[in-house]
Amino acid sequence: MKYLKFVALMLCVAVSATVFNACSKDDKTSSTTTNTNAPTSVADTEWEWYDPDATDVYRVQVEFNGPMLVSVIKEEMVDDIMDVQCYLGNYTYSNGSGTLSLSDDYQESFSATFTIDGNQMKLTLQGATYTLPKK
């Protein structure tokens, strides 16, 4: 049953990403300054923050799968039990900044933001900010 939910979620993400991409306008002018220390793409990269001595969140991992899909894993202690949350969705990225559009196992959607400077990602996820080095 979990496998079917996962497949259904991935299909929804793929369809959503296609719809968002098809509806976007091309912006021929840009008034933003360029972050020269940011990569031009985050596709097929992994980032991970880990603190074995933390009392609540122990690990946050972000994996960009191709040009639009992303997965996020967050491990934290809840009532003295290790809770692993897996989120799937799509992302946008440009000039060192991006947004993650994520869904959890219960199909609840939320967003997170990130910036990249060199080999460091600053991720704001569910009200907390983490600095993730590139793997």
CSV table of C-alpha atoms in Angstrom, one decimal, residues 1-123:
chain,number,residue,atom,x,y,z
A,1,MET,CA,0.0,0.0,0.0
A,2,LYS,CA,2.9,2.4,0.9
A,3,TYR,CA,4.4,1.6,-2.5
A,4,LEU,CA,1.2,2.6,-4.3
A,5,LYS,CA,1.0,5.9,-2.3
A,6,PHE,CA,4.6,6.6,-3.3
A,7,VAL,CA,4.0,6.0,-7.0
A,8,ALA,CA,0.8,8.1,-6.9
A,9,LEU,CA,2.6,10.9,-5.2
A,10,MET,CA,5.5,10.8,-7.7
A,11,LEU,CA,3.0,10.9,-10.6
A,12,CYS,CA,1.2,13.9,-9.0
A,13,VAL,CA,4.6,15.7,-8.6
A,14,ALA,CA,5.5,15.0,-12.2
A,15,VAL,CA,2.2,16.3,-13.5
A,16,SER,CA,2.3,19.4,-11.2
A,17,ALA,CA,5.9,20.2,-12.3
A,18,THR,CA,4.8,19.9,-16.0
A,19,VAL,CA,1.8,22.1,-15.5
A,20,PHE,CA,3.9,24.8,-13.6
A,21,ASN,CA,6.6,24.7,-16.3
A,22,ALA,CA,4.1,25.0,-19.2
A,23,CYS,CA,2.4,28.0,-17.6
A,24,SER,CA,5.4,30.0,-16.8
A,25,LYS,CA,6.3,33.2,-18.7
A,26,ASP,CA,9.8,33.9,-20.1
A,27,ASP,CA,11.3,36.9,-18.4
A,28,LYS,CA,13.5,38.6,-20.9
A,29,THR,CA,14.8,41.2,-18.5
A,30,SER,CA,16.2,40.8,-15.1
A,31,SER,CA,16.8,43.4,-12.5
A,32,THR,CA,18.3,41.1,-9.8
A,33,THR,CA,22.0,41.1,-9.1
A,34,THR,CA,23.9,37.9,-9.9
A,35,ASN,CA,25.3,35.8,-7.1
A,36,THR,CA,28.7,34.9,-8.6
A,37,ASN,CA,29.3,32.3,-5.9
A,38,ALA,CA,26.1,30.3,-6.7
A,39,PRO,CA,26.0,27.3,-9.1
A,40,THR,CA,23.9,27.8,-12.2
A,41,SER,CA,22.0,24.6,-11.4
A,42,VAL,CA,21.3,22.3,-8.4
A,43,ALA,CA,20.1,19.4,-10.5
A,44,ASP,CA,21.5,16.0,-9.3
A,45,THR,CA,23.2,17.4,-6.2
A,46,GLU,CA,22.9,16.3,-2.5
A,47,TRP,CA,23.2,18.5,0.6
A,48,GLU,CA,23.2,17.3,4.2
A,49,TRP,CA,23.2,18.8,7.7
A,50,TYR,CA,24.0,16.4,10.6
A,51,ASP,CA,24.4,17.0,14.3
A,52,PRO,CA,24.7,13.8,16.4
A,53,ASP,CA,24.6,15.8,19.7
A,54,ALA,CA,21.4,17.7,18.9
A,55,THR,CA,18.5,17.3,21.2
A,56,ASP,CA,15.7,17.6,18.6
A,57,VAL,CA,16.6,17.5,14.9
A,58,TYR,CA,19.5,15.3,14.1
A,59,ARG,CA,19.7,15.3,10.3
A,60,VAL,CA,18.3,17.2,7.3
A,61,GLN,CA,19.1,16.0,3.8
A,62,VAL,CA,18.1,17.5,0.5
A,63,GLU,CA,18.5,15.7,-2.8
A,64,PHE,CA,17.7,17.4,-6.2
A,65,ASN,CA,16.7,14.8,-8.7
A,66,GLY,CA,17.0,16.2,-12.2
A,67,PRO,CA,15.7,19.6,-13.2
A,68,MET,CA,12.5,19.7,-11.1
A,69,LEU,CA,12.1,17.0,-8.5
A,70,VAL,CA,13.4,17.1,-4.9
A,71,SER,CA,13.3,14.9,-1.8
A,72,VAL,CA,13.9,16.0,1.8
A,73,ILE,CA,14.6,13.8,4.7
A,74,LYS,CA,14.3,15.1,8.3
A,75,GLU,CA,15.2,13.0,11.3
A,76,GLU,CA,14.2,14.3,14.8
A,77,MET,CA,13.4,13.1,18.3
A,78,VAL,CA,9.7,13.2,19.2
A,79,ASP,CA,8.7,11.9,22.6
A,80,ASP,CA,12.0,10.1,22.9
A,81,ILE,CA,11.4,8.2,19.6
A,82,MET,CA,13.4,8.9,16.4
A,83,ASP,CA,11.0,10.2,13.8
A,84,VAL,CA,12.0,10.2,10.1
A,85,GLN,CA,10.0,12.4,7.8
A,86,CYS,CA,10.3,12.1,4.1
A,87,TYR,CA,9.0,14.9,1.8
A,88,LEU,CA,8.7,14.9,-2.0
A,89,GLY,CA,8.0,17.6,-4.4
A,90,ASN,CA,9.4,20.0,-7.0
A,91,TYR,CA,11.6,23.0,-6.9
A,92,THR,CA,12.5,26.3,-8.6
A,93,TYR,CA,16.0,27.7,-8.5
A,94,SER,CA,17.7,30.8,-10.0
A,95,ASN,CA,20.7,32.9,-9.2
A,96,GLY,CA,21.4,31.3,-5.8
A,97,SER,CA,17.8,31.2,-4.5
A,98,GLY,CA,15.0,28.7,-4.7
A,99,THR,CA,11.8,27.4,-3.3
A,100,LEU,CA,10.8,23.8,-2.5
A,101,SER,CA,7.1,22.8,-2.9
A,102,LEU,CA,6.8,19.7,-0.8
A,103,SER,CA,4.2,17.1,0.3
A,104,ASP,CA,4.3,14.7,3.2
A,105,ASP,CA,3.0,11.1,3.5
A,106,TYR,CA,-0.5,12.5,4.2
A,107,GLN,CA,-0.5,14.7,1.0
A,108,GLU,CA,-0.3,17.9,3.1
A,109,SER,CA,1.6,20.5,1.1
A,110,PHE,CA,4.0,23.2,2.3
A,111,SER,CA,6.9,25.2,1.0
A,112,ALA,CA,10.5,25.8,2.1
A,113,THR,CA,13.1,28.3,0.8
A,114,PHE,CA,16.8,28.0,0.3
A,115,THR,CA,19.9,30.0,-0.9
A,116,ILE,CA,23.2,28.7,-2.1
A,117,ASP,CA,26.6,30.3,-1.7
A,118,GLY,CA,29.4,28.2,-3.0
A,119,ASN,CA,29.2,24.7,-1.4
A,120,GLN,CA,26.8,25.8,1.4
A,121,MET,CA,23.0,25.8,1.3
A,122,LYS,CA,20.9,27.7,3.8
A,123,LEU,CA,17.5,26.0,4.1
